[in-house]
Amino acid sequence: MEPVFCVGRTDFNRAFVCWPGTSVIQVTATDGDDPAYGNSARLLYSILQGQPYFSVEPKTGVIRISSQMDRETKEQYFVIIQAKDMVGQMGGFSGTTTVTINLSDINDNKPIFQQKFYYMNISEAAPVGSTIGKIMAEDSDIGENAAMNYVIEGEESLVFDIITNNETQEGIVILKERVDFESKRRYSFRVKAINRQMDDHFMKEGPFEDTTIIKISVEDADEPPVFTSQNYVMEIAEGATNGSFVGAITARDPDNANSPIRYSIVHSTYLKRLFSINAHNGTIIITKLLDRETAAWHNITVTATEMRNPEQVSEVTVYVQVLDVNDHAPELPKHYEIYVCENARSGQLIQTISAVDKDDSVEGHHFYFSLAREATNNSNFTVRDNQDNTAGIFTAKNGFSRQEQFAFFLPVLIVDNGTPSLTSTNTLTVSVCDCDTEASAQSCRFGAFMFSMGLSLETLVAVLACILVILVFFLAMLVLRQRRKQSLFPDKPEEFRENIVRYDDEGGGEEDTEAFDISTLRTRTVMREHKSRRNITTEIQSLYRQSLQVGPDSAVFREFILEKLKEANADPTAPPYDSLQTYAFEGTGSLAGSLSSLGSSMSHVDENYDYLTERGLDFKQLACMYDPNNSTRD
């Protein structure tokens, strides 16, 4: 029978370095003949395909490497092994199998640049992070064995950087720091490409890296002005006069054109009121007095603009510190309400005070307390400085009397440690209290309030009494005025209608108030007969002149009165009295004389009003009003 291999086809991958003689795989075949009889079952292995790279051991079937192989040249081999019985002699049977051997990659090749020089350009206006160009080193290996890094040699690594594209293994050159055409126009530096992973078996062949040179030219661009500093810090003392010098800033055009620069303050109208900058030389002055206690720092934004190209603008921040001057005297931090008991003993602490100062002190504030000169002989209280910016107010005698003096004024002198030192006098008010045995105040706060208002108890009682008298007098006046109004029409009080709110026009007719009903004026009949008022200004003047020449019995006067009376009765918008139409044209030739009580020289009792009854019902009522006897006669 012919030999049979266990596996007809075998695939095998090699992932390590294979030197000649290295075992690859063992193949095995079997023969169905009885091995006890002759050589029928004795097999002999031989290689039919795969030389000169592979060989097989005749008896064992172990395949070995015969010579060095290169995956980059050929990565797959098909090896055919034959097994023949009868120890390989003529007439024996044979069988074959195919072994597929794949070579895995190892890092046995270094990266190699295809160009020895790379030329690139970059504008000086390019921002940091801009891409300048790409380089590429080739590596015959694949996968991780072909991964590489690019390294810049020399100081240019501070200006430029190279990052690797992990998919294409390209080196991308980027700008790490801005370049300046006027400072340096060309850069040249060496770049290495180095494999990330090394194989120790090939280290003896040298470093797995390659080098190339990159040359970069800087292109000129119109740049904005450049300040001599990234920011400026200036100082000025508070209280400096207007026009005082604060500082100066400087900017220049970095281009060869060297354009003139114009300076200005931007962003804040308020800061423009405080500071001014010279547009040509950048000198900053103050235009208003500065107060450190209002603002200790001012942040100014200044722009520099090229006069030949206004689009090129740069900004810088100027910090102005207002230096402190000791211009504020120390003062009490709050209003102290100080009380002392009537039964207080000498040397008793009644209040601890402190002080504040709006000024700033380099060494820290220190205040000194004492009694003012005018109170040095004060026998009631003393001030004791505690040497820690506080002071205590102590009693200087035993016992106080509220009846003798309700409050005491204590002037305290406070001095600071500034240069020059400033002094202030602060007056404390000490109120005398009625205290219990435990020295807690019983009746101080209300009395202290009254005392702070400058009022004593007697004064308060007098003020309240005056207010009460004024109120009584006012109420009495109101009552008298109300009674006087009610006595104007005592005969017929029941005839006042609710639609008459107020009637105090002198000279009006009583009939209007006794029987007037406003609904009558709003009927359709009256509205239809209504006539619009004419402009009688000229007519009034003419009739008035005529009235001076004729008496009250004149036909012109009677006609005028009757016409105006008719118009007033028919006018729904007219008031319920006709005093204006009746008395506006009183003439000097009237036999009745003036009807006004203001110009009358005699009592209305002596006057005869009978002639008014001839003028109609309205005037008859008026005559009854002024002559009660006339009403009786009727």
XYZ file of C-alpha atoms in Angstrom:
634
model
C 0.000 0.000 0.000
C 1.151 3.583 -0.621
C 2.054 5.909 2.318
C -0.562 8.378 3.468
C 0.134 11.709 5.268
C -1.959 12.594 8.263
C -2.687 16.030 6.810
C -2.792 16.488 3.105
C -1.979 20.236 3.270
C -0.392 22.228 6.107
C -0.208 26.014 6.584
C 2.553 27.318 8.822
C 3.554 30.856 9.848
C 6.977 31.843 11.174
C 7.022 34.910 13.456
C 10.618 34.818 14.678
C 14.055 35.047 13.172
C 14.821 31.838 11.220
C 18.453 30.934 10.907
C 19.677 27.974 8.710
C 19.040 24.622 10.414
C 16.039 25.910 12.339
C 13.244 23.349 12.523
C 10.028 24.513 10.935
C 7.559 21.601 11.187
C 7.445 17.812 11.146
C 5.275 15.890 8.714
C 4.259 12.274 9.280
C 2.982 9.599 6.882
C 1.709 6.050 7.555
C 1.774 2.863 5.516
C -0.895 0.152 5.728
C 1.570 -2.734 5.123
C 2.785 -4.927 7.940
C 6.083 -3.451 9.189
C 7.156 -6.941 10.404
C 7.637 -8.268 6.888
C 10.425 -6.714 4.893
C 10.669 -3.048 3.973
C 7.101 -2.570 2.783
C 6.206 -0.283 5.694
C 9.551 1.472 6.040
C 9.174 5.080 4.784
C 11.736 7.544 3.533
C 10.982 11.320 3.292
C 12.293 13.595 0.574
C 11.589 17.142 -0.601
C 10.252 17.625 -4.068
C 9.756 21.459 -3.958
C 11.151 24.135 -1.676
C 14.883 24.026 -2.217
C 17.176 25.711 -1.520
C 15.369 27.327 1.406
C 14.054 24.170 3.039
C 15.153 20.565 3.587
C 13.591 17.495 5.206
C 15.144 14.813 7.313
C 14.654 11.451 5.457
C 13.680 9.386 8.442
C 11.839 11.832 10.705
C 10.088 14.150 8.218
C 11.313 17.274 10.045
C 11.456 20.264 7.726
C 14.330 22.617 8.365
C 15.532 25.940 6.989
C 18.425 25.587 4.619
C 19.205 29.246 3.843
C 18.302 32.791 4.940
C 15.007 34.201 3.628
C 13.709 37.786 3.319
C 10.010 38.528 3.729
C 10.365 41.745 1.755
C 11.542 39.533 -1.207
C 9.115 36.634 -0.785
C 6.789 36.022 2.074
C 5.138 32.691 1.141
C 6.668 29.315 0.215
C 5.047 26.032 -0.918
C 7.078 22.991 0.198
C 6.134 19.511 -1.216
C 7.280 16.527 0.829
C 7.220 12.939 -0.454
C 7.072 9.758 1.665
C 8.112 6.502 -0.145
C 8.081 2.953 1.239
C 10.597 0.186 0.552
C 13.129 2.663 2.019
C 12.924 4.667 -1.148
C 13.935 1.781 -3.427
C 12.620 1.196 -6.900
C 9.141 -0.287 -7.035
C 7.962 1.205 -3.803
C 4.789 3.265 -3.364
C 4.850 6.995 -2.409
C 2.590 9.768 -1.167
C 3.000 13.569 -1.013
C 1.815 16.531 1.080
C 2.142 20.287 0.623
C 3.297 22.562 3.436
C 2.554 26.297 3.001
C 5.038 28.416 4.954
C 4.294 32.147 5.478
C 7.065 34.419 6.701
C 5.989 36.983 9.297
C 7.623 40.437 9.314
C 10.384 41.391 11.689
C 12.002 44.794 12.071
C 15.033 44.128 9.945
C 14.869 47.292 7.818
C 15.520 50.881 8.849
C 13.580 53.922 7.615
C 15.134 55.693 4.624
C 14.430 59.220 3.359
C 13.959 59.441 -0.387
C 15.108 63.088 -0.331
C 18.168 64.444 1.320
C 16.736 67.992 1.355
C 13.252 69.362 1.866
C 12.437 73.000 1.015
C 9.502 74.817 2.635
C 8.112 78.371 3.065
C 6.246 80.025 5.956
C 4.774 83.545 6.297
C 5.818 85.538 9.332
C 2.122 86.264 9.901
C 1.297 82.569 10.294
C -0.065 81.729 13.752
C 1.406 79.098 16.043
C 0.275 75.601 15.052
C 0.247 76.311 11.321
C 1.310 73.426 9.034
C 4.479 74.214 7.080
C 5.007 70.984 5.081
C 5.402 67.194 5.138
C 8.331 64.769 4.958
C 8.360 60.993 4.492
C 10.807 58.215 5.302
C 10.093 54.787 3.819
C 10.445 51.507 5.728
C 10.143 48.136 3.953
C 8.722 46.572 7.086
C 5.032 46.576 7.816
C 2.788 47.235 10.809
C 4.422 48.198 14.047
C 7.855 47.442 12.602
C 7.404 50.326 10.184
C 6.210 52.845 12.821
C 8.629 55.728 13.290
C 9.150 59.064 14.995
C 10.690 62.241 13.581
C 13.090 64.251 15.729
C 14.436 67.767 15.040
C 18.046 68.289 16.015
C 19.340 71.590 17.383
C 17.769 74.814 18.701
C 15.261 74.924 15.856
C 13.219 72.402 17.853
C 12.077 75.417 19.897
C 10.584 77.052 16.796
C 9.379 74.030 14.815
C 7.967 70.616 15.611
C 7.174 67.434 13.678
C 4.310 65.104 14.446
C 3.790 61.678 12.825
C 0.679 60.624 10.961
C 0.183 57.104 12.337
C -1.710 55.971 9.256
C 0.697 57.155 6.555
C 3.854 57.540 8.699
C 4.325 61.023 7.235
C 6.070 63.702 9.269
C 4.032 66.930 9.480
C 6.148 70.028 10.142
C 4.274 72.635 12.234
C 5.102 76.075 13.647
C 5.824 75.954 17.369
C 6.762 79.618 17.821
C 6.070 82.607 15.604
C 8.844 83.626 13.227
C 9.948 87.112 12.254
C 11.122 87.975 8.783
C 13.067 90.963 10.020
C 14.906 88.912 12.659
C 15.627 85.693 10.763
C 14.667 84.862 7.211
C 15.938 81.261 6.805
C 16.083 78.143 8.949
C 17.980 74.933 8.241
C 17.973 71.896 10.505
C 18.433 68.130 10.469
C 15.610 65.676 11.083
C 15.933 62.025 12.078
C 13.458 59.233 11.351
C 13.754 56.508 14.014
C 11.863 53.220 14.330
C 9.753 53.015 17.432
C 10.491 49.281 17.983
C 13.919 47.690 17.672
C 14.945 44.021 17.187
C 18.000 43.067 19.226
C 19.124 40.572 16.572
C 19.838 43.437 14.162
C 21.275 46.052 16.520
C 24.773 45.071 15.435
C 23.967 46.271 11.951
C 23.726 49.838 13.214
C 21.010 52.268 14.373
C 17.697 51.939 12.614
C 17.363 55.600 11.631
C 17.957 57.980 8.764
C 18.597 61.720 8.502
C 17.459 64.479 6.156
C 17.750 68.273 6.085
C 14.833 70.725 6.058
C 15.299 74.281 4.804
C 12.532 76.795 5.638
C 12.325 80.321 4.196
C 10.367 83.007 6.067
C 8.172 85.235 3.899
C 7.643 88.897 4.726
C 4.145 90.115 5.758
C 2.649 93.411 6.909
C 2.510 92.966 10.657
C 0.754 95.056 13.313
C 2.805 97.237 15.659
C 4.762 95.530 18.407
C 4.934 96.952 21.951
C 8.185 96.901 23.858
C 6.419 95.038 26.698
C 3.522 92.628 26.949
C 1.960 94.902 29.594
C 2.894 98.024 31.518
C 2.649 98.793 35.234
C 2.763 102.453 36.287
C 2.347 104.347 39.558
C 1.086 107.783 40.508
C 0.317 109.334 43.880
C -3.280 110.198 44.643
C -4.030 113.877 44.640
C -1.531 114.595 41.841
C -2.489 117.673 39.846
C -4.062 117.497 36.419
C -1.480 116.936 33.698
C 0.868 114.966 35.950
C 3.015 112.413 34.134
C 2.043 108.774 34.671
C 4.270 106.912 32.215
C 4.941 106.211 28.551
C 4.470 103.228 26.270
C 6.333 102.465 23.050
C 5.416 100.442 19.972
C 7.148 100.047 16.610
C 6.367 98.773 13.159
C 8.312 95.504 12.782
C 8.282 95.737 8.998
C 10.974 97.386 6.933
C 8.518 100.158 6.048
C 8.707 101.373 9.680
C 5.341 103.125 9.569
C 4.641 105.868 12.179
C 2.452 104.808 15.112
C -0.628 106.517 16.581
C -1.677 105.759 20.189
C -5.143 105.969 21.748
C -7.102 104.844 24.818
C -10.081 102.639 24.044
C -13.032 100.814 25.600
C -13.864 103.123 28.513
C -15.251 106.646 28.412
C -14.734 106.855 32.189
C -11.006 106.132 31.847
C -10.724 108.698 29.095
C -11.918 111.278 31.615
C -9.155 110.284 34.027
C -6.253 109.708 31.630
C -4.999 111.092 28.355
C -2.342 109.733 26.007
C -0.225 111.606 23.518
C -1.104 110.156 20.118
C 2.460 110.518 18.809
C 4.816 109.558 21.654
C 2.594 107.416 23.945
C 2.956 109.633 27.031
C 0.139 109.112 29.548
C -0.988 111.911 31.897
C -3.920 112.324 34.273
C -6.763 114.707 33.455
C -8.614 114.432 36.762
C -7.644 114.071 40.399
C -7.342 110.433 41.447
C -8.528 109.080 44.784
C -7.041 105.810 45.980
C -9.923 105.239 48.349
C -12.283 105.289 45.342
C -10.147 103.107 43.056
C -6.657 101.845 43.878
C -6.014 100.405 40.378
C -6.985 101.499 36.888
C -6.674 99.153 33.905
C -6.201 101.029 30.642
C -6.288 99.442 27.191
C -4.075 101.302 24.717
C -4.011 100.694 20.965
C -1.173 101.316 18.555
C -2.201 101.826 14.919
C -0.014 102.081 11.838
C -0.674 105.439 10.220
C 0.052 104.077 6.738
C -2.162 101.054 7.203
C -4.891 101.660 9.847
C -5.955 98.022 9.653
C -2.792 97.008 11.496
C -3.681 97.553 15.161
C -2.231 96.152 18.373
C -3.430 96.421 21.957
C -1.664 96.435 25.286
C -2.900 96.698 28.877
C -1.554 99.424 31.152
C -2.031 98.925 34.912
C -1.959 102.199 36.863
C -1.626 101.937 40.633
C -2.723 104.936 42.679
C -0.298 105.316 45.566
C -1.807 106.201 48.899
C -1.349 109.588 50.548
C -2.396 110.082 54.144
C -5.298 112.396 53.406
C -8.020 110.889 55.608
C -8.108 111.328 59.340
C -9.076 108.345 61.490
C -12.683 108.149 62.594
C -15.035 106.018 64.629
C -16.330 103.006 62.703
C -19.930 103.491 63.879
C -22.173 105.507 66.140
C -21.692 104.373 69.714
C -24.661 104.395 72.087
C -23.000 104.764 75.468
C -24.935 104.514 78.745
C -23.870 104.924 82.322
C -25.912 103.909 85.338
C -26.768 106.392 88.015
C -25.253 104.073 90.573
C -22.025 103.509 88.607
C -18.764 103.479 90.513
C -15.541 105.226 89.661
C -13.207 103.337 87.307
C -16.013 101.298 85.749
C -15.626 100.433 82.004
C -18.741 101.566 80.180
C -17.636 101.284 76.504
C -14.772 100.067 74.292
C -14.241 102.046 71.083
C -12.086 101.526 67.993
C -11.190 103.502 64.866
C -10.882 103.072 61.110
C -8.886 104.891 58.446
C -9.667 104.971 54.712
C -5.976 105.386 53.923
C -3.635 102.474 53.383
C -0.685 101.946 55.670
C 2.468 100.072 54.700
C 3.334 99.290 58.313
C -0.268 98.736 59.345
C -2.603 101.147 61.063
C -1.964 102.227 64.607
C -4.258 104.665 66.379
C -3.739 106.668 69.555
C -6.716 107.666 71.721
C -6.967 110.439 74.278
C -9.335 113.071 75.594
C -9.452 116.274 73.592
C -7.718 119.275 75.128
C -10.983 120.936 76.091
C -11.970 117.834 78.068
C -8.710 117.137 79.856
C -10.189 118.473 83.083
C -13.252 116.297 82.731
C -14.049 114.890 86.160
C -16.753 112.536 84.950
C -15.043 110.192 82.433
C -11.566 109.169 81.281
C -10.209 107.530 78.089
C -7.612 104.755 78.393
C -5.669 103.727 75.251
C -5.333 99.916 75.054
C -2.413 100.105 72.579
C -4.223 97.716 70.199
C -6.214 100.273 68.177
C -8.936 100.287 70.836
C -9.643 102.415 73.874
C -11.862 102.126 76.926
C -14.231 104.744 78.325
C -14.170 104.690 82.157
C -16.125 106.549 84.796
C -14.150 109.005 86.902
C -16.572 109.437 89.799
C -19.154 107.568 91.818
C -22.790 108.049 90.919
C -24.646 110.189 88.384
C -28.012 111.924 88.506
C -30.421 112.016 85.574
C -32.244 114.953 87.148
C -29.085 117.041 87.211
C -27.783 116.088 83.738
C -29.288 113.569 81.396
C -26.268 113.210 79.033
C -22.590 114.109 78.796
C -20.556 115.010 75.703
C -17.110 113.456 75.634
C -14.675 114.668 72.873
C -12.139 111.943 72.018
C -8.960 112.685 70.070
C -7.761 109.983 67.583
C -4.322 110.215 65.932
C -3.008 107.876 63.182
C 0.570 106.826 62.383
C 0.620 108.171 58.826
C 3.082 110.628 57.339
C 2.123 113.259 58.125
C -0.094 112.065 60.930
C -3.704 113.240 60.955
C -5.967 113.876 63.908
C -9.724 113.898 64.326
C -11.973 114.780 67.241
C -15.005 112.565 67.707
C -17.670 113.462 70.238
C -19.282 110.641 72.190
C -22.630 111.049 73.912
C -22.920 109.301 77.286
C -26.516 108.985 78.514
C -27.345 108.531 82.194
C -29.612 105.539 82.846
C -31.899 104.453 85.609
C -30.508 100.979 86.324
C -31.589 98.150 88.565
C -29.415 96.432 91.117
C -27.823 94.294 88.398
C -26.771 97.433 86.519
C -29.036 96.816 83.508
C -30.553 99.937 81.961
C -34.273 100.517 82.590
C -35.050 103.886 81.015
C -32.258 105.062 78.749
C -33.046 104.539 75.115
C -36.147 106.701 74.835
C -34.548 109.495 76.811
C -31.345 109.196 74.794
C -33.338 109.489 71.601
C -35.092 112.609 72.841
C -31.816 114.062 73.990
C -30.211 113.378 70.600
C -33.091 115.331 69.088
C -32.321 118.219 71.448
C -35.618 117.900 73.360
C -36.166 117.710 77.059
C -39.223 116.197 78.717
C -40.693 119.627 79.421
C -40.167 120.703 75.831
C -41.868 117.549 74.576
C -44.928 118.217 76.784
C -45.117 121.796 75.531
C -44.935 120.680 71.900
C -47.705 118.133 72.406
C -49.893 120.755 74.134
C -49.442 123.164 71.222
C -50.361 120.482 68.723
C -53.499 119.678 70.710
C -54.555 123.364 70.821
C -54.059 123.686 67.061
C -56.180 120.612 66.413
C -59.016 121.940 68.614
C -58.912 125.322 66.886
C -58.986 123.698 63.470
C -62.005 121.549 64.371
C -63.833 124.600 65.724
C -63.235 126.481 62.470
C -64.633 123.580 60.492
C -67.778 123.459 62.630
C -68.355 127.220 62.334
C -67.891 127.153 58.604
C -70.351 124.299 58.238
C -72.995 126.147 60.303
C -72.516 129.304 58.271
C -73.218 127.422 55.071
C -76.378 125.900 56.539
C -77.763 129.335 57.583
C -77.671 130.853 54.078
C -81.159 129.528 53.190
C -82.974 128.886 56.477
C -86.511 129.266 55.020
C -86.536 126.466 52.514
C -83.750 123.995 53.283
C -85.870 121.125 52.000
C -85.890 122.453 48.416
C -82.164 121.884 47.809
C -81.822 119.012 45.391
C -79.130 116.388 45.423
C -77.883 117.533 42.033
C -76.770 120.920 43.487
C -73.363 120.144 45.008
C -72.188 123.662 45.824
C -73.746 127.102 45.508
C -71.661 130.046 46.616
C -71.780 132.402 43.645
C -72.888 135.834 44.769
C -75.744 137.340 42.777
C -77.421 134.080 41.681
C -81.163 133.521 41.602
C -82.890 131.533 44.315
C -85.371 130.072 41.906
C -82.565 128.148 40.290
C -81.751 126.426 43.579
C -85.360 125.920 44.750
C -86.871 124.284 41.732
C -84.033 123.428 39.402
C -84.093 119.944 37.925
C -81.243 119.123 35.601
C -83.255 116.404 33.842
C -85.461 119.101 32.338
C -82.538 120.515 30.401
C -81.802 117.143 28.873
C -85.216 116.469 27.300
C -85.501 116.090 23.554
C -87.657 119.175 23.222
C -85.125 121.446 24.813
C -82.286 119.846 22.908
C -84.093 120.464 19.613
C -84.598 124.136 20.471
C -81.028 124.588 21.554
C -79.137 127.302 19.789
C -75.385 127.479 19.736
C -73.917 130.460 21.481
C -72.742 133.218 19.263
C -69.516 135.071 19.666
C -70.841 138.131 21.481
C -67.538 139.777 22.373
C -68.067 142.645 19.912
C -71.794 142.817 20.759
C -71.078 143.039 24.479
C -68.687 145.911 23.982
C -71.219 147.779 21.790
C -74.134 147.254 24.164
C -71.991 148.214 27.123
C -71.185 151.562 25.514
C -74.879 152.090 24.802
C -75.773 151.244 28.381
C -73.628 154.101 29.552
C -75.849 156.500 27.644
C -79.290 155.110 28.453
C -81.085 154.139 31.631
C -82.243 150.716 32.750
C -85.586 151.202 30.980
C -83.924 151.372 27.597
C -85.363 148.952 25.015
C -81.865 147.903 23.985
C -80.979 146.892 27.507
C -84.223 144.964 28.019
C -83.868 143.170 24.686
C -80.315 142.144 25.514
C -81.291 140.806 28.948
C -84.232 138.837 27.617
C -82.248 137.308 24.783
C -79.422 136.147 27.048
C -81.918 134.827 29.551
C -83.601 132.770 26.859
C -80.324 131.355 25.693
C -79.291 130.431 29.242
C -82.621 128.675 29.926
C -82.317 126.638 26.720
C -78.647 125.693 27.149
C -78.310 122.237 28.810
C -74.619 122.806 29.464
C -75.040 126.092 31.289
C -74.805 126.183 35.101
C -78.095 126.435 37.049
C -77.671 130.158 37.616
C -77.346 133.122 35.288
C -75.183 135.530 37.236
C -72.680 135.951 34.386
C -75.300 136.918 31.817
C -77.179 139.034 34.295
C -74.486 141.269 35.802
C -71.719 141.446 33.257
C -73.211 144.510 31.515
C -74.353 146.650 34.388
C -74.237 150.290 33.232
C -73.596 153.474 35.117
C -76.933 154.820 33.951
C -78.927 152.105 35.722
C -81.543 153.443 38.086
C -81.137 150.447 40.313
C -77.433 151.081 40.709
C -74.988 148.264 41.458
C -76.497 145.009 42.697
C -73.158 143.797 44.039
C -72.758 143.856 47.772
C -69.062 144.574 47.313
C -69.650 147.991 45.812
C -72.761 148.935 47.792
C -72.491 151.852 50.205
C -75.758 151.163 52.010
C -77.441 148.222 53.574
C -79.537 146.043 51.312
C -82.379 146.477 53.811
C -82.871 150.115 52.721
C -82.885 149.173 49.033
C -86.139 148.807 47.059
C -86.090 145.725 44.835
C -89.662 145.917 43.521
C -88.507 146.809 40.040
C -86.844 143.417 39.678
C -90.210 141.616 39.746
C -90.965 143.113 36.346
C -88.039 141.212 34.775
C -89.559 137.801 35.129
C -89.839 134.939 37.540
C -86.071 134.535 37.953
C -85.564 138.169 38.961
C -88.600 138.067 41.209
C -86.954 135.276 43.196
C -83.766 137.351 43.369
C -85.772 140.283 44.759
C -87.263 138.022 47.440
C -83.809 136.913 48.428
C -82.565 140.438 49.118
C -85.871 141.858 50.458
C -87.674 139.428 52.792
C -90.534 142.003 53.132
C -91.191 141.673 49.423
C -91.774 137.945 49.876
C -94.197 138.681 52.690
C -96.147 141.121 50.521
C -96.530 138.540 47.809
